Coordinates of C-alpha atoms and ligand atoms in Angstrom, one line a residue:
X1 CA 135.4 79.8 98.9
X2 CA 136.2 80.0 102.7
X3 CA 134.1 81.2 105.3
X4 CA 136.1 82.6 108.3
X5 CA 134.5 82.6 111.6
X6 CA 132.2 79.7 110.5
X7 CA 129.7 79.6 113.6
X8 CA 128.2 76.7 114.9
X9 CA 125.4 78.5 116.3
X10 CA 122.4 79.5 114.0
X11 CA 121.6 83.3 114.2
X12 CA 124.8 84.2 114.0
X13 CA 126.4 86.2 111.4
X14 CA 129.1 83.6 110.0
X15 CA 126.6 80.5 110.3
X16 CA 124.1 82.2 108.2
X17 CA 126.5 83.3 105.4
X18 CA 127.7 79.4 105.1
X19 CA 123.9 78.3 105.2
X20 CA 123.4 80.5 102.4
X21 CA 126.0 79.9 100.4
X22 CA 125.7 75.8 100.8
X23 CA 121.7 76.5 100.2
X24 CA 121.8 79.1 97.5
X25 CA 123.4 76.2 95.6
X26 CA 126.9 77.3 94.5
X27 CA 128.7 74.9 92.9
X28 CA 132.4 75.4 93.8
X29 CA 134.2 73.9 96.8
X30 CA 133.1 75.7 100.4
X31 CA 135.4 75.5 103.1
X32 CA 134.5 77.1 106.7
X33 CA 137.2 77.9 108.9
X34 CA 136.5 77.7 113.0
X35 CA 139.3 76.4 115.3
X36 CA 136.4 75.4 117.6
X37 CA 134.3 72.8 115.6
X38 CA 135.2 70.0 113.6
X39 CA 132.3 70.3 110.9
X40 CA 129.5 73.1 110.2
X41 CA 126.4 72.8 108.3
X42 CA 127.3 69.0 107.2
X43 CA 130.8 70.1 106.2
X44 CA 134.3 69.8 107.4
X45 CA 135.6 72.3 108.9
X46 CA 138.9 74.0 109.2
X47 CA 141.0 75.3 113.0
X48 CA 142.6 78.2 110.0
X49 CA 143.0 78.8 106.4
X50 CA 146.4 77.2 106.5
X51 CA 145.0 74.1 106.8
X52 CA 142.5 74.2 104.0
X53 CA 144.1 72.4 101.2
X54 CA 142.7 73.9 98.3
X55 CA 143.2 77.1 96.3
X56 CA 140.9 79.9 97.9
X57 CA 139.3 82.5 95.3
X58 CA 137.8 84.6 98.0
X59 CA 137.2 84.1 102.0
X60 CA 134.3 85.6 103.8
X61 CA 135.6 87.0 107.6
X62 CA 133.1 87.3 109.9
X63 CA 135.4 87.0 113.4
X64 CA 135.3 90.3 115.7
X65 CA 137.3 93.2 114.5
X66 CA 140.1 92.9 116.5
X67 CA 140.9 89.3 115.1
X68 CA 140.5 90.6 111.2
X69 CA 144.4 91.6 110.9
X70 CA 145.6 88.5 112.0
X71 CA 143.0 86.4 109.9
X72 CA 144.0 88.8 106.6
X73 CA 147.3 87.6 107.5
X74 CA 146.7 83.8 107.8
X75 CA 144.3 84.2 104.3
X76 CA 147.4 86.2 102.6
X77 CA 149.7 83.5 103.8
X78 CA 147.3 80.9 102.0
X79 CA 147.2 82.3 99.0
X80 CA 143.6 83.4 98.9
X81 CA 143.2 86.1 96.2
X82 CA 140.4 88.3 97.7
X83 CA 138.7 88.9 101.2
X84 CA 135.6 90.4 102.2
X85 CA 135.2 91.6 105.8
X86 CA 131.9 91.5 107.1
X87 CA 133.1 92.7 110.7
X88 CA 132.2 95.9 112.2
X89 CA 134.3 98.3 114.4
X90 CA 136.7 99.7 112.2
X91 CA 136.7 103.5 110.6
X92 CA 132.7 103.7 111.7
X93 CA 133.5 103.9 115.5
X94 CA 137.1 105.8 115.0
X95 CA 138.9 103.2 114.5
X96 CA 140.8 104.1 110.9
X97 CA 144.2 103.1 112.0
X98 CA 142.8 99.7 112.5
X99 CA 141.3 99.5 109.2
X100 CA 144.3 101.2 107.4
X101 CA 146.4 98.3 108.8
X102 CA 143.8 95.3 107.6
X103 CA 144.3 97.3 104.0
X104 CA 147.9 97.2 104.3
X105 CA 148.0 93.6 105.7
X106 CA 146.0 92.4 102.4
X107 CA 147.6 94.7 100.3
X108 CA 151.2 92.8 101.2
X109 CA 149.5 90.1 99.6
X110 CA 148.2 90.7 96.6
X111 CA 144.6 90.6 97.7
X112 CA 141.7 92.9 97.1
X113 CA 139.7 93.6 100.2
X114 CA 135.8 94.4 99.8
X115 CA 134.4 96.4 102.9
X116 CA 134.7 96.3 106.2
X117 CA 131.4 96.2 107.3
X118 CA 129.5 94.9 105.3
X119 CA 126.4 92.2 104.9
X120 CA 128.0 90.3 102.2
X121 CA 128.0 90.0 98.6
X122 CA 125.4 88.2 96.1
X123 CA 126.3 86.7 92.0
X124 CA 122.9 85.3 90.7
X125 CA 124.6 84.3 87.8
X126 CA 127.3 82.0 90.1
X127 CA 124.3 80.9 92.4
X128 CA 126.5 82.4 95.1
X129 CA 124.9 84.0 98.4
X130 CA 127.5 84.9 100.1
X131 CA 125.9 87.1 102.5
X132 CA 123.5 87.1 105.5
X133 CA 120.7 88.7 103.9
X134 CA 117.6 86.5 102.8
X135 CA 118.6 83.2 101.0
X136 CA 116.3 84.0 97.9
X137 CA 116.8 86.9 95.5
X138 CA 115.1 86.5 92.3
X139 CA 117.8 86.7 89.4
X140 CA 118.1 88.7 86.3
X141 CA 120.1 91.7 85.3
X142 CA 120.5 94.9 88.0
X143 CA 124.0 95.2 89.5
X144 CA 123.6 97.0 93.0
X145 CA 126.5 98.1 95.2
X146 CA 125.3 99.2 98.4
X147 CA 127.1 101.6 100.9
X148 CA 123.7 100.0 103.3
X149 CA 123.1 96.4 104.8
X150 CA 119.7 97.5 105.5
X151 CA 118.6 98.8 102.2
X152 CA 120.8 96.2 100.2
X153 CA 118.9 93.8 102.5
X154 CA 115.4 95.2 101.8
X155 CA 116.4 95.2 97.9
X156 CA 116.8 91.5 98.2
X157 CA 113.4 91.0 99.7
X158 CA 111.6 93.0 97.2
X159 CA 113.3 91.5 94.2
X160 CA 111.1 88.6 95.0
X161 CA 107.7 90.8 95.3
X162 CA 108.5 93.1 92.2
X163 CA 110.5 90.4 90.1
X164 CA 112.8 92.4 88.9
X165 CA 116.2 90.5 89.0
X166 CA 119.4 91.1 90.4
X167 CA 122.6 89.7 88.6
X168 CA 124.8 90.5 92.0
X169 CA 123.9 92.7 95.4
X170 CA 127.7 93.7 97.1
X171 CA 127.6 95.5 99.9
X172 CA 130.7 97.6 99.6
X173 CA 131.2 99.2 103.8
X174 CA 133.5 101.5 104.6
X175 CA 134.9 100.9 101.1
X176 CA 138.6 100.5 102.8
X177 CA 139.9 99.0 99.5
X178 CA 137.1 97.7 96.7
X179 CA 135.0 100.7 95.9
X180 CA 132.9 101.7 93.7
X181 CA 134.9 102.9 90.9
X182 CA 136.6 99.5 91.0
X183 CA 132.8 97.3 90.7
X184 CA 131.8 99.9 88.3
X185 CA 134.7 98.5 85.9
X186 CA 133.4 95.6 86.2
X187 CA 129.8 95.3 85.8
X188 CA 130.5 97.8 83.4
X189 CA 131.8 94.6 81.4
X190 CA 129.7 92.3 82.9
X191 CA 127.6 90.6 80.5
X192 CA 125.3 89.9 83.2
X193 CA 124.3 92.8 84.1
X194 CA 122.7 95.3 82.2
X195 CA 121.5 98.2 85.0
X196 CA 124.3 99.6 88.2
X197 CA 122.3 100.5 90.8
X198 CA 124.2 102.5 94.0
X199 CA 123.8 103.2 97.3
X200 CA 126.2 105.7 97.9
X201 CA 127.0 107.6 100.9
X202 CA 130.3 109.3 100.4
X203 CA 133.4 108.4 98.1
X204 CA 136.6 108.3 98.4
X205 CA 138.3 109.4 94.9
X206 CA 135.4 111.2 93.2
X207 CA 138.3 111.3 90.0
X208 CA 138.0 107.5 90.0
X209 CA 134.4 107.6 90.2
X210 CA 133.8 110.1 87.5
X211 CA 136.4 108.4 85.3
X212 CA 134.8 105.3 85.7
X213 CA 131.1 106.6 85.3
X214 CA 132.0 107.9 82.2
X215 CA 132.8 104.8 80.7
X216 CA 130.3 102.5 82.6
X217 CA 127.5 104.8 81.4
X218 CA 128.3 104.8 77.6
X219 CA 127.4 101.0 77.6
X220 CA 124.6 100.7 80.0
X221 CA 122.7 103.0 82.2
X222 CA 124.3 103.8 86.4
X223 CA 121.2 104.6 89.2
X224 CA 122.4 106.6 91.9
X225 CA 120.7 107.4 95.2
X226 CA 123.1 109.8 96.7
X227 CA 122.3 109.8 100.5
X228 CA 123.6 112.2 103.1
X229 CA 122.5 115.5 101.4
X230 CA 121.7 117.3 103.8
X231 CA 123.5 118.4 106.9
X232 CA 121.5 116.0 109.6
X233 CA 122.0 113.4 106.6
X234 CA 126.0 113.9 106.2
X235 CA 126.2 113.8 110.1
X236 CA 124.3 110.4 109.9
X237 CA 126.3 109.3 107.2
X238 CA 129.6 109.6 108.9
X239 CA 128.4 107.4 111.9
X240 CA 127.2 104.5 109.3
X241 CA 130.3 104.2 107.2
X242 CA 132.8 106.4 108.2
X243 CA 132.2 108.3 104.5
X244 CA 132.2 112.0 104.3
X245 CA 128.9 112.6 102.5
X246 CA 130.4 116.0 101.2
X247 CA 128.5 118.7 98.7
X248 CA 125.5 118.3 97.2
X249 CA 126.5 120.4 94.4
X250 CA 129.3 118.8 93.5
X251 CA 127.7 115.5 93.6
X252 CA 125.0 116.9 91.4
X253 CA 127.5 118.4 88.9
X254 CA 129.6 114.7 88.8
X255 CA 126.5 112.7 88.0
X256 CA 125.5 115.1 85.8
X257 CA 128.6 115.1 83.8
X258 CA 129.3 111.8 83.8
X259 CA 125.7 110.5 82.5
X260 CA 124.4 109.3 85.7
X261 CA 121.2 109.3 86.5
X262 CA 120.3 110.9 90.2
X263 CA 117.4 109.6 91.6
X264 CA 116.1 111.1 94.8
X265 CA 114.5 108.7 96.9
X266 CA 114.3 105.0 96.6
X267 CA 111.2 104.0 95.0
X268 CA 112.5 106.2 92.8
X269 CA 115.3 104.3 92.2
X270 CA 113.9 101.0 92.0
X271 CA 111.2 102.2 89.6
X272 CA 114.1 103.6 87.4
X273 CA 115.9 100.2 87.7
X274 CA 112.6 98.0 86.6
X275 CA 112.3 100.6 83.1
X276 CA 116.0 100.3 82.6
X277 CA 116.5 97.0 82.7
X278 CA 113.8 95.7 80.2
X279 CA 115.3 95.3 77.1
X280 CA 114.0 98.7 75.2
X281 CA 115.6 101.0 72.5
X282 CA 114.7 104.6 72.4
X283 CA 115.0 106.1 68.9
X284 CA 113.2 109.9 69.3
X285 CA 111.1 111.3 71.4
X286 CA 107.6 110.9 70.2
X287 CA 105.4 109.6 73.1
X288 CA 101.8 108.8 73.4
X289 CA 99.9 107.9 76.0
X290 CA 96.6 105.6 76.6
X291 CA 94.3 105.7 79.2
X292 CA 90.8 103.8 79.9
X293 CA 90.1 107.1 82.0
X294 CA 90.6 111.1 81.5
X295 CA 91.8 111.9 84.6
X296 CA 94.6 109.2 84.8
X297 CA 95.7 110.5 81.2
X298 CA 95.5 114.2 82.6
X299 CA 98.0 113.3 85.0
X300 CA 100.2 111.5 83.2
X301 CA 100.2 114.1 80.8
X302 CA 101.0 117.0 83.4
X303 CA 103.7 114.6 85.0
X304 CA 105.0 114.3 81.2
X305 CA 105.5 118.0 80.7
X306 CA 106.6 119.2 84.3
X307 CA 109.8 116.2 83.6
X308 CA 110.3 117.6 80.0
X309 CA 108.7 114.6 77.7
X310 CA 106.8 115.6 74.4
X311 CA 103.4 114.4 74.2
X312 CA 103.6 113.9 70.3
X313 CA 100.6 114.9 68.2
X314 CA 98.4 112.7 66.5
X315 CA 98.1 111.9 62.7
X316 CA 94.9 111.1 60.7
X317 CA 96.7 108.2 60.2
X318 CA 96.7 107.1 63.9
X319 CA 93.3 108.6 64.9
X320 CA 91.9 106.4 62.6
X321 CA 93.7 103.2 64.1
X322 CA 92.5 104.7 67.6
X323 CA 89.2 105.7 66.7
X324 CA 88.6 102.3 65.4
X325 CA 89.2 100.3 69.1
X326 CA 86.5 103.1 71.1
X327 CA 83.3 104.3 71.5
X328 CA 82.2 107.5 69.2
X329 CA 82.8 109.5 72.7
X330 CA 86.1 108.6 73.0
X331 CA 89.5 110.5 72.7
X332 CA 92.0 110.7 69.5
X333 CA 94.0 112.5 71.1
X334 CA 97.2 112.0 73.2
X335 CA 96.6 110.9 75.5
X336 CA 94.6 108.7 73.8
X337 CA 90.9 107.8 75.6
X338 CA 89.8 104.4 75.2
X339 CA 86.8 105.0 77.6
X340 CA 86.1 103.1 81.1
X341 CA 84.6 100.1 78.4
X342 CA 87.8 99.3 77.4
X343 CA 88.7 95.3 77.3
X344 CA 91.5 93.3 77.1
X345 CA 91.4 93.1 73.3
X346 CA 90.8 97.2 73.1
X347 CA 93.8 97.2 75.3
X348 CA 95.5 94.4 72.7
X349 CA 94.6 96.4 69.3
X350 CA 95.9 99.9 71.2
X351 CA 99.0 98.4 71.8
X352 CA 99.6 96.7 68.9
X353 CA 98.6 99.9 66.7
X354 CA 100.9 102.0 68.8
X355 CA 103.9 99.9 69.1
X356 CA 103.7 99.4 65.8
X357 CA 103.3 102.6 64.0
X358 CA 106.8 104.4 62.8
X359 CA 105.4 107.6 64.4
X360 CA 105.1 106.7 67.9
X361 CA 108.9 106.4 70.1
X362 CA 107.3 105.3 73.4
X363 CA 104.0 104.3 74.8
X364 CA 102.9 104.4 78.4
X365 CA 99.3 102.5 78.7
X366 CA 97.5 103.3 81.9
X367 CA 94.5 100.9 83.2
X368 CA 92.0 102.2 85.6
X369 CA 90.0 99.6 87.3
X370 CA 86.5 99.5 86.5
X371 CA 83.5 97.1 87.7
X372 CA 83.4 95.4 84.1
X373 CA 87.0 94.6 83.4
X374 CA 88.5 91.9 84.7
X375 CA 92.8 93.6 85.5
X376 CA 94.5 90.3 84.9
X377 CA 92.4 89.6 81.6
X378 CA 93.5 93.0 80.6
X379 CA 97.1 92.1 81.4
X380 CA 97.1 89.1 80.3
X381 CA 96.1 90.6 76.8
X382 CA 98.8 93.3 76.8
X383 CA 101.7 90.8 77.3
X384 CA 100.2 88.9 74.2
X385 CA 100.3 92.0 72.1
X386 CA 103.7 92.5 73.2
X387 CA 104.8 89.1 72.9
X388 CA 103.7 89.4 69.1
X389 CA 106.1 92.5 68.8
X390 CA 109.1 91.6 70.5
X391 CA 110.9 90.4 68.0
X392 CA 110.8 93.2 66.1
X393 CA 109.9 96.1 68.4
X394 CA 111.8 97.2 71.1
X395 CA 110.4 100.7 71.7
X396 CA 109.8 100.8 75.3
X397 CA 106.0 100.2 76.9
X398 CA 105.6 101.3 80.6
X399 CA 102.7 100.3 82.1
X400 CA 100.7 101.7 85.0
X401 CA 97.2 100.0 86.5
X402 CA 95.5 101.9 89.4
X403 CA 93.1 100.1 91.3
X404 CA 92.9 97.4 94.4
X405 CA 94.0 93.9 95.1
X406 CA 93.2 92.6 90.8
X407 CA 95.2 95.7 89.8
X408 CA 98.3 94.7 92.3
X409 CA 98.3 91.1 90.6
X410 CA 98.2 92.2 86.9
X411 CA 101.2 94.6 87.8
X412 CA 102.9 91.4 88.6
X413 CA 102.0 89.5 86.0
X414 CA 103.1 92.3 83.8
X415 CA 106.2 92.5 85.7
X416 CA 107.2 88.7 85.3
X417 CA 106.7 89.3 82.3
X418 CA 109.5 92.0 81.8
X419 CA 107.3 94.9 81.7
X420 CA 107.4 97.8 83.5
X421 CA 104.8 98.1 85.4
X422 CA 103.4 100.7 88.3
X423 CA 100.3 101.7 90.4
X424 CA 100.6 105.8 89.6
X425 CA 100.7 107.6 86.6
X426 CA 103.3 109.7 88.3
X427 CA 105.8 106.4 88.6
X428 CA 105.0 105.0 85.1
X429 CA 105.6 108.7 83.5
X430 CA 108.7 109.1 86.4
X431 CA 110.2 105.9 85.0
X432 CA 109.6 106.2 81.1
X433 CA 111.4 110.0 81.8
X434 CA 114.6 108.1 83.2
X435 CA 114.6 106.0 80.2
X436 CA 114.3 109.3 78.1
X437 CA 117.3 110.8 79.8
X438 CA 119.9 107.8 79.8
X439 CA 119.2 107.5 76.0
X440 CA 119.6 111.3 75.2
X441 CA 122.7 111.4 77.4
X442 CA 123.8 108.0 75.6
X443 CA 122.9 109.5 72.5
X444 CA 125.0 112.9 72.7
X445 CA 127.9 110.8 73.8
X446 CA 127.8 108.6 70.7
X447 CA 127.3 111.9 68.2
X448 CA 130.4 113.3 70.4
X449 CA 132.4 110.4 69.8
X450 CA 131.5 110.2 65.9
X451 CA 132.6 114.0 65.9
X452 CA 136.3 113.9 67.1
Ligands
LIG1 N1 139.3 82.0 112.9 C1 138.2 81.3 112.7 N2 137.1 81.3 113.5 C2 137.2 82.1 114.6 C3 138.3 82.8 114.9 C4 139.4 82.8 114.0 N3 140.5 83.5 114.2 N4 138.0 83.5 116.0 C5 136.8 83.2 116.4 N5 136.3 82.3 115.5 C6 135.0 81.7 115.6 C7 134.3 81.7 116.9 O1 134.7 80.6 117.7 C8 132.9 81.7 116.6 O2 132.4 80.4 116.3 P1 131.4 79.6 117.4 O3 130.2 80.5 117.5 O4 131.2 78.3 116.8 O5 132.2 79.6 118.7 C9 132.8 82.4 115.3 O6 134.1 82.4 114.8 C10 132.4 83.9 115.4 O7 133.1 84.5 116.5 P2 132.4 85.2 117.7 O8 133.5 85.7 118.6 O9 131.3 84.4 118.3 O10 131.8 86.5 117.0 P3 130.3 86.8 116.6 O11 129.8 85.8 115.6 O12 129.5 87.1 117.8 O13 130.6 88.2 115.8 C11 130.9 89.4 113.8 C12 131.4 88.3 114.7 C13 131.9 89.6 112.7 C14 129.6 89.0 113.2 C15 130.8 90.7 114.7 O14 132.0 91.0 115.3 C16 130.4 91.9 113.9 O15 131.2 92.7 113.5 N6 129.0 92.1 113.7 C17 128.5 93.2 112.9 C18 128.5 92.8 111.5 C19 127.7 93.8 110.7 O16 126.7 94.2 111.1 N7 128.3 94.1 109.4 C20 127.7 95.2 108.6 C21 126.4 94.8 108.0 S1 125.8 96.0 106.9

């Protein structure tokens, strides 16, 4: 890798891509290019890329816009196969004949050209940061491609806090070249990455995209959060990144069509993300719900019905497990009442009978704190019963816990654990109803394909 614009001074943008990089701990060779220094960050450094002897997979350019062409030039010259330009001041500020000329310089060559504008790119699986973002993002299996630095940024962050894993972050600009159909096509091989996740303010070839969302979404499920909706949005949008946001509607229609799953805000699409990525089947529909309190199950049942899930009805069969793990006051029904007494092993037995009976599909077990239960014992309890069932089950368990600072922690632990985990029953029944959706969709596309 080269870095272009290699800055001796900390704070600024091309020093902190080569400190992250060097301290993210990839393992190929790093060159940084600076006519003005003769080492950066403990490493020799180059006056340009002709003098960097060594092949070059992919340079990083972080030099002021009006230095880019000639630097695509020098890189293409070189032999480096890909660039990614972090500079502003291109299409975004009405400069597109500018940026046009950078795409043809690069194209000249051979080389694919990811944004301008943009905050970097991350590969957990390579240990490469190559971006200015934080240096720790905690790795595992989403794929996002961000049209934002800031909310690409904030993902990175919250990786960390949430622990769900990213398997790359590439912040994709003004999308003068790489877009998103292209990095679609390729996570949607990647054997890394098992959720795509997008920030997306306009595109540029919606055919592409829909051509490319068909087959990405057949083998693993695409998050969207379309931004620039509205007519203040769009306006906003086309100062960011130069993108024409354009219709709603038709944007509705693609995702729609092609199996992708809108999500409308961004918790939304992070919670979506977390469900999606844990390793869970869905074979029907049948779901049942446990609560330690009546109201919590109330909503969670409303929240079920108003986003189209089917609370199943119970058998004697499963009464009897149920009624065997509760108080004579407690509920049979779905949801299923285990009463504010409930422990960690009546939370262990409820799991374990509902995961494991052939009736139930999915199970979403909500926690209320009370002043006798201890959240993390309770927890703690639920990913043993799970850890007994992986092996065969894979029917998908979301979890949601309501309560204070005890609560917050067992979410985590839960979440380290691979299990999706939330504070509302709105989230927990929001994210088990995206999981619903990207298997039915999945589903009709396999009995289509079966068909012709
Ligand atoms: N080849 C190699 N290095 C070069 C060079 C060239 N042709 N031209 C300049 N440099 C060196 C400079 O000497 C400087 O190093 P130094 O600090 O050790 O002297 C370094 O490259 C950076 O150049 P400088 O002119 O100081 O620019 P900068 O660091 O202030 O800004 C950008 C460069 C790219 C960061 C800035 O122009 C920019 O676009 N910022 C916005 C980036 C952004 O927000 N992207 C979107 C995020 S979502």
């Amino acid at each position: 890798m080269a870095v272009i614009g290699a800055s001796r001074t900390p704070g600024k943008i091309g020093h902190e891509i080569l400190r992250n990089i060097i301290n993210f701990g990839f393992k190929g060779n790093i060159y940084p290019v600076n006519p003005h220094v003769d080492e950066v960050l403990g490493l020799r450094c180059f006056p340009s890329m002709r003098e960097v002897p060594d092949q070059v997979d992919l340079a990083i350019i972080s030099v002021p816009s009006r230095a880019v062409a000639r630097v695509v030039d020098e890189c293409g010259a070189s032999g480096v196969k890909a660039v990614a330009v972090i500079s502003s001041g291109f299409r975004e500020i009405g400069q597109a004949d500018l940026e046009k000329e950078v795409v043809r310089r690069a194209r000249r060559y051979g080389m694919r050209l990811l944004g301008p504008n943009i905050f970097g790119l991350v590969y957990t699986p390579s240990k490469l940061n190559a971006s200015f973002g934080p240096l720790h993002v905690h790795p595992g299996k989403v794929a996002f491609i961000t049209q934002s630095g800031a909310i690409g940024i904030s993902l990175m962050s919250w990786t960390i806090l949430e622990h769900v894993g990213l398997s790359a972050v590439v912040s994709v600009g003004n999308k003068a070249d790489v877009d998103d159909a292209d990095l679609l096509e390729f996570f949607a091989d990647d054997p890394n990455s098992s959720v795509i996740l997008i920030y997306m303010e306009g595109l540029t070839s919606g055919r592409r995209f829909m051509e490319a969302a068909l087959k990405a979404t057949a083998k693993k499920p695409v998050i969207t959060i379309k931004a620039g909706r509205t007519k203040r949005g769009s306006m906003a949008a086309a100062s960011h990144t130069g993108s024409m946001a354009g219709s709603d509607e038709v944007y509705r229609a693609a995702f729609r069509q092609t199996g992708v799953l809108l999500a409308s805000s961004v918790e939304e699409a992070f919670d979506w993300a977390e469900a999606l990525v844990a390793d869970f089947e869905l074979r029907g529909e049948n779901l049942l719900i446990i609560t330690n309190g009546g109201g919590a199950g109330v909503l969670a049942a409303d929240a079920s019905e108003l986003l189209g899930l089917r609370l199943m009805g119970m058998s004697p069969n499963l009464r009897k497990k149920f009624r065997a793990l509760m108080p004579y006051y407690g509920s049979v029904e779905n949801p299923v009442d285990l009463t504010a007494t409930a422990d960690g092993d009546d939370y262990y037995g409820a799991i374990h009978a509902a995961m494991g009976s052939d009736e139930v599909d999915a199970v979403i077990a909500i926690y209320c704190q009370t002043p006798y239960t201890d959240p993390t014992l309770i927890a703690s309890r639920m990913i043993k019963a799970m850890e007994g069932l992986r092996a065969e089950v894979r029917k998908p368990l979301v979890i949601c816990g309501i309560g204070g600072v005890e609560v917050e922690k067992a979410l985590r632990m839960l979440e380290e654990a691979g299990i999706p985990a939330f504070p509302t029953p709105e989230r927990a029944v929001m994210a088990m109803a995206a999981l619903f959706k990207y298997y039915e969709y999945r589903e009709e596309v396999m009995r289509k394909t079966s068909e012709n």
